[in-house]
GROMACS .gro file of C-alpha atoms in nm:
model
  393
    1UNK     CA    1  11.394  10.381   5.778
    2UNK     CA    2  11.427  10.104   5.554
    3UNK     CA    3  11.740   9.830   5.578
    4UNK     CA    4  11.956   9.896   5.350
    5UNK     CA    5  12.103   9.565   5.332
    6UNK     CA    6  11.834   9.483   5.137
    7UNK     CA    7  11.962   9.663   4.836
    8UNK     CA    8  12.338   9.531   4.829
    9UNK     CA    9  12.399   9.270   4.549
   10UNK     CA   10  12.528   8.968   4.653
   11UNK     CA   11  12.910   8.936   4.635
   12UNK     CA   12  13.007   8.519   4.558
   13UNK     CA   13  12.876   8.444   4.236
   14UNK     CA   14  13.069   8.790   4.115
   15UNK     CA   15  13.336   8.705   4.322
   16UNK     CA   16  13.373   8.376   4.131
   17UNK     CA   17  13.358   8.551   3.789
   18UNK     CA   18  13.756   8.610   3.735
   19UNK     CA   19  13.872   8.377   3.856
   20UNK     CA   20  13.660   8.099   3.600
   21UNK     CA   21  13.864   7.960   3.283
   22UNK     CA   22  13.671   8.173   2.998
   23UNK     CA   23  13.709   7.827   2.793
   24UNK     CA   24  13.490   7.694   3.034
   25UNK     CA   25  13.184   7.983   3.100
   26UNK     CA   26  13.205   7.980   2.686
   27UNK     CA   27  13.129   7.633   2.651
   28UNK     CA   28  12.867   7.587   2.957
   29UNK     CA   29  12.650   7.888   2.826
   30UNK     CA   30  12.708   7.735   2.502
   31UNK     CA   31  12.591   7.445   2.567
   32UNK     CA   32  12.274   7.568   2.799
   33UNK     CA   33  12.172   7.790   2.534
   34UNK     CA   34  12.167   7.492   2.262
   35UNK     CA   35  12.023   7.273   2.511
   36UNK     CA   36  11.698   7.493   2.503
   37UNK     CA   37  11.709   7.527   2.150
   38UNK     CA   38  11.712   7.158   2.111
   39UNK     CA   39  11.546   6.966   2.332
   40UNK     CA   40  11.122   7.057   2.336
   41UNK     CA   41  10.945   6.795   2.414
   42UNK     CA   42  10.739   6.619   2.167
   43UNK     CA   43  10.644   6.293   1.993
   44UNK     CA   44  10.906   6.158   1.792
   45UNK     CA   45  10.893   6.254   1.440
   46UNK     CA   46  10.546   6.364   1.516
   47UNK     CA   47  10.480   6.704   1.282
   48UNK     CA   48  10.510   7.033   1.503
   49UNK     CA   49  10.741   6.822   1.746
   50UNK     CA   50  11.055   7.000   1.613
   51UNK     CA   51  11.257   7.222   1.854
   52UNK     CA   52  11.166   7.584   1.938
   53UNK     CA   53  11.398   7.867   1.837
   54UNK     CA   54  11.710   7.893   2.009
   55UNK     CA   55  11.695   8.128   2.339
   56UNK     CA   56  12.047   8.229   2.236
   57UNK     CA   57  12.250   8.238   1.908
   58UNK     CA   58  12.391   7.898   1.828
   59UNK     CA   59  12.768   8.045   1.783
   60UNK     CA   60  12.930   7.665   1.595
   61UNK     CA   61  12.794   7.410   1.422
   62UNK     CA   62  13.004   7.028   1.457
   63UNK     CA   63  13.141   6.882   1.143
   64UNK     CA   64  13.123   6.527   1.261
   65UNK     CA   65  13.307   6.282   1.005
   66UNK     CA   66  13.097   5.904   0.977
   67UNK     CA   67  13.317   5.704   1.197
   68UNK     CA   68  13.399   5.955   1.471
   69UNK     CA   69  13.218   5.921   1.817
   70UNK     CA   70  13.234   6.260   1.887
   71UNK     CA   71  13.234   6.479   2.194
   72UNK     CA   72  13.025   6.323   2.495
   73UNK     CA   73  12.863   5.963   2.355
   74UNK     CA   74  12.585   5.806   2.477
   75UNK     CA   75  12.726   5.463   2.424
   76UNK     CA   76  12.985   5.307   2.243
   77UNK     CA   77  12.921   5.268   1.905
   78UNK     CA   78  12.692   5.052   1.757
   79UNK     CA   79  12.719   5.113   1.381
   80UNK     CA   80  12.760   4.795   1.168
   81UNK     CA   81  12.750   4.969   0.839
   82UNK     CA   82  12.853   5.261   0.715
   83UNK     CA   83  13.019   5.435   0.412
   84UNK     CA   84  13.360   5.529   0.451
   85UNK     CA   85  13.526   5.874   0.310
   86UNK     CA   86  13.537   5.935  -0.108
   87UNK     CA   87  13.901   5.905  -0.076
   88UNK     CA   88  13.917   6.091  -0.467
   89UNK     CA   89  13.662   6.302  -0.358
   90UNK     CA   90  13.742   6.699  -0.397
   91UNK     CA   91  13.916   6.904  -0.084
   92UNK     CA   92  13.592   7.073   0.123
   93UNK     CA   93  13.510   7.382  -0.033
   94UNK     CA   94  13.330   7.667   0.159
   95UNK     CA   95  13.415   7.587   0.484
   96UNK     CA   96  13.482   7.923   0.582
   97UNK     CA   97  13.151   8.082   0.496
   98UNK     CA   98  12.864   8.054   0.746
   99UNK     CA   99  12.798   7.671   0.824
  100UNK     CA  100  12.438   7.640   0.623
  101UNK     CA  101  12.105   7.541   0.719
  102UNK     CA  102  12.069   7.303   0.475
  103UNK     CA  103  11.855   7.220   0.173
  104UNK     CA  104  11.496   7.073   0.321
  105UNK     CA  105  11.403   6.753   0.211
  106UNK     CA  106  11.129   6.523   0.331
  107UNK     CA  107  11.223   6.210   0.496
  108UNK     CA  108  11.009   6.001   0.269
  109UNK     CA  109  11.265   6.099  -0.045
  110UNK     CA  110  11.372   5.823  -0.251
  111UNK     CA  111  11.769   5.788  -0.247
  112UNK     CA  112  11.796   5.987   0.057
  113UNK     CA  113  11.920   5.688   0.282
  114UNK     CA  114  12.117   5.406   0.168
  115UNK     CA  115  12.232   5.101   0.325
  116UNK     CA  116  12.268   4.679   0.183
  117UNK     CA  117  12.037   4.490   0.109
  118UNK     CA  118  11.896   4.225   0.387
  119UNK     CA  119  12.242   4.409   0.645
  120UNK     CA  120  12.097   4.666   0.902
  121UNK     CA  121  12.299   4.944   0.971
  122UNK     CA  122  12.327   4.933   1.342
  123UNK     CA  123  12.276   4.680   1.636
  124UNK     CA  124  11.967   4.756   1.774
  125UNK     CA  125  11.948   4.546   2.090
  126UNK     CA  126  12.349   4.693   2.164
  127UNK     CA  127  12.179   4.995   2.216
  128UNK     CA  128  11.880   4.883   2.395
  129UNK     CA  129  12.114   4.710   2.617
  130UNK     CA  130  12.375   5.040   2.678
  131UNK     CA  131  12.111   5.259   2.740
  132UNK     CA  132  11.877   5.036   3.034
  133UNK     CA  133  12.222   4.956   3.183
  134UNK     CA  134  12.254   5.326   3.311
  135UNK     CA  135  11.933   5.450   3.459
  136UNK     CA  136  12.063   5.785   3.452
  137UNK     CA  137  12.208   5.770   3.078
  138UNK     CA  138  11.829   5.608   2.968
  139UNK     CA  139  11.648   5.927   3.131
  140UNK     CA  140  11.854   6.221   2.992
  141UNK     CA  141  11.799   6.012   2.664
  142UNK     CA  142  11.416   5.977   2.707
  143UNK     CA  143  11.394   6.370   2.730
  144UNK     CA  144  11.635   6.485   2.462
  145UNK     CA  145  11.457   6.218   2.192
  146UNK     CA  146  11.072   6.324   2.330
  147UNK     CA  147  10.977   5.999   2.463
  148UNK     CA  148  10.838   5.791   2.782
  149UNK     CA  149  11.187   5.646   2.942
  150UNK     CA  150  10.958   5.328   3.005
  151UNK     CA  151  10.912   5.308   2.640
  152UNK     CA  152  11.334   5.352   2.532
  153UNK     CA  153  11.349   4.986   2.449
  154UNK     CA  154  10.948   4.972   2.249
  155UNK     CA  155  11.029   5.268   2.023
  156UNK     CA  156  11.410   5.176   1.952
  157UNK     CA  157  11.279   4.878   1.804
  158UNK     CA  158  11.046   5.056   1.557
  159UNK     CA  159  11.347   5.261   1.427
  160UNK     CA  160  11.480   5.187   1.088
  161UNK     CA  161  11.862   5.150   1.021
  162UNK     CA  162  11.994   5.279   0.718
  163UNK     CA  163  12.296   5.530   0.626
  164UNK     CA  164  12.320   5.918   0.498
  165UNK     CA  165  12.390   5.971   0.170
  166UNK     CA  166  12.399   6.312   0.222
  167UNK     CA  167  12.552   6.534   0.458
  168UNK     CA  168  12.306   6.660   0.652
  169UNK     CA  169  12.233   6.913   0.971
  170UNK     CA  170  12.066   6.798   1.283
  171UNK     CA  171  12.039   6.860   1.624
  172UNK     CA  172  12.243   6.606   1.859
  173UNK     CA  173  12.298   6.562   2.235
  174UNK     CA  174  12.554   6.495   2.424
  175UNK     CA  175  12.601   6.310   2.747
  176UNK     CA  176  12.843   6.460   3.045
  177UNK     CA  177  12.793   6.474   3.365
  178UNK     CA  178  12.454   6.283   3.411
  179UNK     CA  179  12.282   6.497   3.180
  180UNK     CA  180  12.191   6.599   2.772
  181UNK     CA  181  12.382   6.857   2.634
  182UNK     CA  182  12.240   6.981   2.258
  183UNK     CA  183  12.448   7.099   2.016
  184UNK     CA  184  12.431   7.188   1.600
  185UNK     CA  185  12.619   6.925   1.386
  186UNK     CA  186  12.638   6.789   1.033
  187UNK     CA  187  12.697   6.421   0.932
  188UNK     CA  188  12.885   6.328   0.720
  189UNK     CA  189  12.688   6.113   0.423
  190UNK     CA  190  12.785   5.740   0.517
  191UNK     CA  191  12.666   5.765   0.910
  192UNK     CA  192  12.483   5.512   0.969
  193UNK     CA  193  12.127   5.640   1.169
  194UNK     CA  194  11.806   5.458   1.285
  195UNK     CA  195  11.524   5.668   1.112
  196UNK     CA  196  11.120   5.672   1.272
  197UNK     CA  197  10.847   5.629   1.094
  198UNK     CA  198  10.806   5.987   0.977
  199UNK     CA  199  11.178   5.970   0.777
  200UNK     CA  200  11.369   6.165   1.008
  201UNK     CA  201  11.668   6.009   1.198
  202UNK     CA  202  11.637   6.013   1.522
  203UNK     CA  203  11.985   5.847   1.669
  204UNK     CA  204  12.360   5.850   1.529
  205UNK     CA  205  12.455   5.498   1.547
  206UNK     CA  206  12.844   5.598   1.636
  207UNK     CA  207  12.787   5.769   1.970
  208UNK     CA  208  12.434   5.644   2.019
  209UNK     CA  209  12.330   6.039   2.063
  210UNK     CA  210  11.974   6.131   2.017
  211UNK     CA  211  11.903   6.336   1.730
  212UNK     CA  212  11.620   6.589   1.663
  213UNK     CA  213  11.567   6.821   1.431
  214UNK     CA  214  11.797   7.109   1.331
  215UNK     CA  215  11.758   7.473   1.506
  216UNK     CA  216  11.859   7.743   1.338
  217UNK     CA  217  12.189   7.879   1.346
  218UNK     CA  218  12.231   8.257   1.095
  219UNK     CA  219  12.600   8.312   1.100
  220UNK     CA  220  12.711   8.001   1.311
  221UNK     CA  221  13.088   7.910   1.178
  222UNK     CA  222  13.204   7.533   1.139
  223UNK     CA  223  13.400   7.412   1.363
  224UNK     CA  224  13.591   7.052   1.383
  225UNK     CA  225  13.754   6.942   1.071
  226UNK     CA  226  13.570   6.918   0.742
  227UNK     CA  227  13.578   6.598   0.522
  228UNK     CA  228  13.710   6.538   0.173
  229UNK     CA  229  13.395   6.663  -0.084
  230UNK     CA  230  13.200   6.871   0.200
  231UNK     CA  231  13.032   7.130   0.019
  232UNK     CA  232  12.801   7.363   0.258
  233UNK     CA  233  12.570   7.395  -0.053
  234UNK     CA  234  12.496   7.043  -0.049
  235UNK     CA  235  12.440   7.005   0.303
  236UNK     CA  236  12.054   6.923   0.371
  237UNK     CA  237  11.803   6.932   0.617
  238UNK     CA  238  11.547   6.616   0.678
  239UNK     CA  239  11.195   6.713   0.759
  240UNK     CA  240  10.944   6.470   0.867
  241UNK     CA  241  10.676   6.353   0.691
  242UNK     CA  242  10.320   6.477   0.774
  243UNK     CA  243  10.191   6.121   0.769
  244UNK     CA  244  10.311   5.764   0.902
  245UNK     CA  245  10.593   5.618   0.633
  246UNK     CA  246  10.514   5.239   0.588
  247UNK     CA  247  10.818   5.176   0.396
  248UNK     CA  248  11.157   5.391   0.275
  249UNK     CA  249  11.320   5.349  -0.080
  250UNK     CA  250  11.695   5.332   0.001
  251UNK     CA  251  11.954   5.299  -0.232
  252UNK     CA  252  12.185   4.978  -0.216
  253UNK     CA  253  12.541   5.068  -0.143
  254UNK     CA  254  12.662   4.723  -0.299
  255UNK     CA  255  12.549   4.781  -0.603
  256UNK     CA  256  12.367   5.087  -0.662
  257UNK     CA  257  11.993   4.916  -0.721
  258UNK     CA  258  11.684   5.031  -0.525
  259UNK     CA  259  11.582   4.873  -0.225
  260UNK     CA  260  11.223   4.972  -0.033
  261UNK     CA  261  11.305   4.849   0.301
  262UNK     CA  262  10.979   4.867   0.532
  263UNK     CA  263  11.026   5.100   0.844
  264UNK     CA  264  11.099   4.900   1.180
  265UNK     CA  265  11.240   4.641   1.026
  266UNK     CA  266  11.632   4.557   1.031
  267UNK     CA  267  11.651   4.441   0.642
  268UNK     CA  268  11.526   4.137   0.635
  269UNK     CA  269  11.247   4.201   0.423
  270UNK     CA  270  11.361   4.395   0.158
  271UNK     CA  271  11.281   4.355  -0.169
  272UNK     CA  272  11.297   4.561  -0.526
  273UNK     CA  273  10.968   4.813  -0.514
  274UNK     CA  274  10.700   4.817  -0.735
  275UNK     CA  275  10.748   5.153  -0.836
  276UNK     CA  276  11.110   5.241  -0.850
  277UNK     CA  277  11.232   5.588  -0.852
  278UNK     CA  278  11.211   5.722  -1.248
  279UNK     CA  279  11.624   5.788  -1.206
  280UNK     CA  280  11.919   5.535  -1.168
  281UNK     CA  281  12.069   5.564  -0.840
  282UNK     CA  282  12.405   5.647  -0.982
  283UNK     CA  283  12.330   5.939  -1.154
  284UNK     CA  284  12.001   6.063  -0.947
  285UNK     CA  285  12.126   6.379  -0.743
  286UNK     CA  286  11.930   6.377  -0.479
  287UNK     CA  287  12.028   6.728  -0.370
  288UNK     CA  288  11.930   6.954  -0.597
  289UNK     CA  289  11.657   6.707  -0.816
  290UNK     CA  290  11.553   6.470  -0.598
  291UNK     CA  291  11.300   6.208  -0.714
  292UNK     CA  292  10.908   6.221  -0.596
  293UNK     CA  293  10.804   6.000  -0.319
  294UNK     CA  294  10.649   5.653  -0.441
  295UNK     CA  295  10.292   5.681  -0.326
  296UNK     CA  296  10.231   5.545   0.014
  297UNK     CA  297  10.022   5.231   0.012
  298UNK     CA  298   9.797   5.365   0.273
  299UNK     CA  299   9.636   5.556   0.041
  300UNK     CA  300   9.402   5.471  -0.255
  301UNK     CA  301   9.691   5.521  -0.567
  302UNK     CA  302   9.550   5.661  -0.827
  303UNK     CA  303   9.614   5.525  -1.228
  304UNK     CA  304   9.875   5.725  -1.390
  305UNK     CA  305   9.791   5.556  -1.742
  306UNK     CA  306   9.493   5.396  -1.904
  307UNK     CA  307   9.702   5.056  -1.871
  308UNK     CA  308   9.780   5.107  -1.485
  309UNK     CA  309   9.444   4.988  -1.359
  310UNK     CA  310   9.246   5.097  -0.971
  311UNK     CA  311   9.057   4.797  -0.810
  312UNK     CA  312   8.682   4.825  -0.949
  313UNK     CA  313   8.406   4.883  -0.719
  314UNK     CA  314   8.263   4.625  -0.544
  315UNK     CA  315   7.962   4.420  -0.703
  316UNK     CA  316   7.611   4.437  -0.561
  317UNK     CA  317   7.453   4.114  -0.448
  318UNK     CA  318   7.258   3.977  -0.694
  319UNK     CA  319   6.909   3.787  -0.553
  320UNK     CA  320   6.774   3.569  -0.805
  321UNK     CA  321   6.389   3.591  -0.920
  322UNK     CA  322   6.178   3.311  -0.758
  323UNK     CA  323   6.098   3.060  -0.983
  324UNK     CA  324   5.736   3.090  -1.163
  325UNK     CA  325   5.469   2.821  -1.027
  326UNK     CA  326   5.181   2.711  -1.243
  327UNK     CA  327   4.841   2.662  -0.998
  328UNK     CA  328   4.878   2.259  -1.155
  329UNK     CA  329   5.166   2.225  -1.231
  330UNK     CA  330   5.453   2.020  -1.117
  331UNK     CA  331   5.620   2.133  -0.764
  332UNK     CA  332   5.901   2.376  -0.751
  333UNK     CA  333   6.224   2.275  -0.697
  334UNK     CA  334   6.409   2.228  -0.362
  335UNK     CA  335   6.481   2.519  -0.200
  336UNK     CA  336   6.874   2.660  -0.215
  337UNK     CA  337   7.141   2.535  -0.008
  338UNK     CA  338   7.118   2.889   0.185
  339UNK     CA  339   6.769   2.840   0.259
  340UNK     CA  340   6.668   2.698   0.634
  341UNK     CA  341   6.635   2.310   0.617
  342UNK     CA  342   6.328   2.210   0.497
  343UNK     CA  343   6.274   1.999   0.852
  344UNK     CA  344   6.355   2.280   1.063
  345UNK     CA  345   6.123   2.591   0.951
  346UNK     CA  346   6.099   2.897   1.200
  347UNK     CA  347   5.812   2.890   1.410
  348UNK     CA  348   5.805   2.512   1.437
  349UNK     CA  349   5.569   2.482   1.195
  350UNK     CA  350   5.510   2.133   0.938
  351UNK     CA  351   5.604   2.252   0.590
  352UNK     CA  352   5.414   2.045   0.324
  353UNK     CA  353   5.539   1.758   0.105
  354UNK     CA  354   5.632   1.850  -0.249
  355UNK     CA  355   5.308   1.642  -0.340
  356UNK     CA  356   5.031   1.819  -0.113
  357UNK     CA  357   4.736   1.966  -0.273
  358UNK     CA  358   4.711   2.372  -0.347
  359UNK     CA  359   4.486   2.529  -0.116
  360UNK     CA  360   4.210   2.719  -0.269
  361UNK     CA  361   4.356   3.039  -0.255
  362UNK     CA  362   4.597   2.974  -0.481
  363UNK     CA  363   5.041   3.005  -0.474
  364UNK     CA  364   5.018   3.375  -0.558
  365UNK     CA  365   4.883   3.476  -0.169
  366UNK     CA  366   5.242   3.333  -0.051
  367UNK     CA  367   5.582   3.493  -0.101
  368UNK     CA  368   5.732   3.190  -0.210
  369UNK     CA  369   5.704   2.966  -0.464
  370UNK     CA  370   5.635   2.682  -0.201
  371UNK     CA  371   5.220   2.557  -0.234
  372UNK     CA  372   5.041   2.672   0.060
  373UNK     CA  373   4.988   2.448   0.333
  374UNK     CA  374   4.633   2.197   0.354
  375UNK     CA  375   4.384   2.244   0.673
  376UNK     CA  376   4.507   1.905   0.818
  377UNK     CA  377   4.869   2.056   0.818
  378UNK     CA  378   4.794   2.361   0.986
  379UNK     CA  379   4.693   2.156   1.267
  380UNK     CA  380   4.891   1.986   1.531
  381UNK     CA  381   4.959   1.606   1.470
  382UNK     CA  382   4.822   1.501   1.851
  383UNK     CA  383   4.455   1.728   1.802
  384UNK     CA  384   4.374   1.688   1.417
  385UNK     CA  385   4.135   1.443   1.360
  386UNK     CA  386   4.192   1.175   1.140
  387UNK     CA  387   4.045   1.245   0.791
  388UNK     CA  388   4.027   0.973   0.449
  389UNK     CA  389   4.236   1.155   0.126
  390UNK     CA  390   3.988   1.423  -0.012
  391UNK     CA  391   4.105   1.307  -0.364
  392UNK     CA  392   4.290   1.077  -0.544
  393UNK     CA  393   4.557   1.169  -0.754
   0.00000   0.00000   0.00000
């Protein structure tokens, strides 16, 4: 007869059930199920690093204004730039409708970030320094960004500050509790982010929360309070680059010019580009005609007109012809400087005076133009025996 026990469901955790605040199960499975959809482990930026698809539907996506820290920080802010709010911009429009996945652009997109010229966006050694203090804070950072906890401080410093001039989805995390909660957000254009070396941005500079990719979210609704001129049409995505970015053509806030700022660096070496975008930044819409990418200069460019110019090839060494030698004629001249010394020959060997006689053979039997050495030379100086000149000259 077999135990029945064995078959009777265990009574606590239903038990438990009615007597938990909904608010609270709704938010913790919210939060799990995001958490899976946003945190896969990966290279930064690296291409197929992005987050797999949610386990369960992502139900909200955050509207999180420039300044705002937002639920759950990481740190306190460390944002030293960023744009404020278009205070004549239009009331949001659309914010009812299903909060959008956003237009996909490439992180390598001229005019996509902005920032000023020579001013970094956000204090990188702040953050450094907020996230080592808390060993528990650095790891649940280390796994929602997809990196080596030993390496928080190393790959912080090959970010890139700039700001958003577009509102635009990611994924960010959270941090409650000793751990990384994910969750769907937009940003508003004007946070200031630190961006890898594949163009995506990888932390909000505000909260100092990690940010990945976003996961999809059909049918999510906004939630938190949308800003002055959001438009969910406009909203974009940032994908990363299949290849390493050496530099990023950002827009300068000050005074709407160009700036190519090079990636890991804080702004102090930016300068005007070579090639600037074929669009002022004032009137370029990124959105819905962005420019091309300038062509990365780890990569042979290519001319685009007969007056643009490639490197030529290289040219082949040239040897020069050995100079002709007449049987009775005067000597050749001195060997080149490149040439071995003339008192130092390989082999050890006595090289004859510009002045010795031509051996019978002739010049032609040696490959140089140099007369061929006399019977007395080809011996050594202790055993050859002491012969009168054979002619006079």
């Amino acid at each position: 007869m077999r135990d029945a026990t064995r078959r009777r469901p265990t009574r606590p955790e239903a038990a438990r059930r009615p007597h938990a605040r909904p608010g609270a199960l709704t938010l913790t499975a919210l939060a799990s199920a995001m958490l899976l959809a946003g945190c896969a482990a990966g290279e930064p930026g690296e291409p197929g690093a992005e987050q797999s698809a949610a386990a369960a539907p992502v139900r909200e996506v955050l509207l999180q204004p420039a300044g705002a820290p937002g639920p759950a920080p990481f740190t306190a802010s460390t944002a030293q730039e960023g744009a404020p709010g278009n205070a004549s911009a239009p009331p949001a429009t659309g914010v009812g409708d299903p909060a959008p996945a956003g237009r996909a652009l490439t992180g390598a997109t001229p005019g996509l970030y902005g920032g000023t010229r020579s001013v970094a966006s956000c204090d990188v050694e702040r953050q450094v320094a907020f996230l080592t203090a808390d060993p528990a804070r650095a790891r649940a950072f280390a796994e929602s960004a997809g990196i080596p906890e030993s390496n928080i401080a190393g790959w912080l410093h090959g970010l890139t500050p700039v700001v958003l001039r577009t509102d635009t989805r990611v994924t960010s995390h959270g941090f409650s509790d000793g751990h990384a909660t994910a969750f769907q957000s937009v940003l508003q254009t004007g946070t200031a982010v630190l961006v890898d070396q594949y163009g995506a941005p990888r932390v909000r500079c505000a909260c100092g929360n990690p940010l990945r990719s976003p996961a999809a979210a059909p049918g999510a609704a906004h939630a938190g309070q949308a800003w002055a001129g959001y438009r969910p049409d406009r909203v974009v995505a940032i994908t990363p680059t299949t290849t390493v970015v050496t530099s990023l053509v950002i827009v300068n806030t000050a005074d709407n010019s160009w700036i190519e700022r090079r990636t890991g660096t804080t702004g102090a070496q930016d300068r005007k580009p070579d090639v600037p975008p074929p669009c002022d930044p004032a009137t370029c819409d990124v959105v819905t005609a962005p420019p091309p990418p300038a062509p990365d200069e780890t990569t042979p460019r290519q001319p685009t007109s007969p007056n643009d110019p490639v490197a030529p090839p290289p040219r082949p060494q040239q040897v020069p012809p050995a100079p002709e030698v007449s049987p009775t004629g005067p000597a050749p001249d001195p060997p080149s400087p490149d040439a071995p010394a003339p008192d130092t020959p390989d082999g050890g060997m006595p090289v004859p005076m510009p002045d010795a006689p031509v051996g019978p053979d002739g010049p032609g039997e040696y490959p140089t133009a140099e007369p061929p050495p006399s019977f007395e030379d080809l011996l050594p100086a202790e055993t050859a025996p002491q012969q009168p000149e054979t002619f006079e000259g």
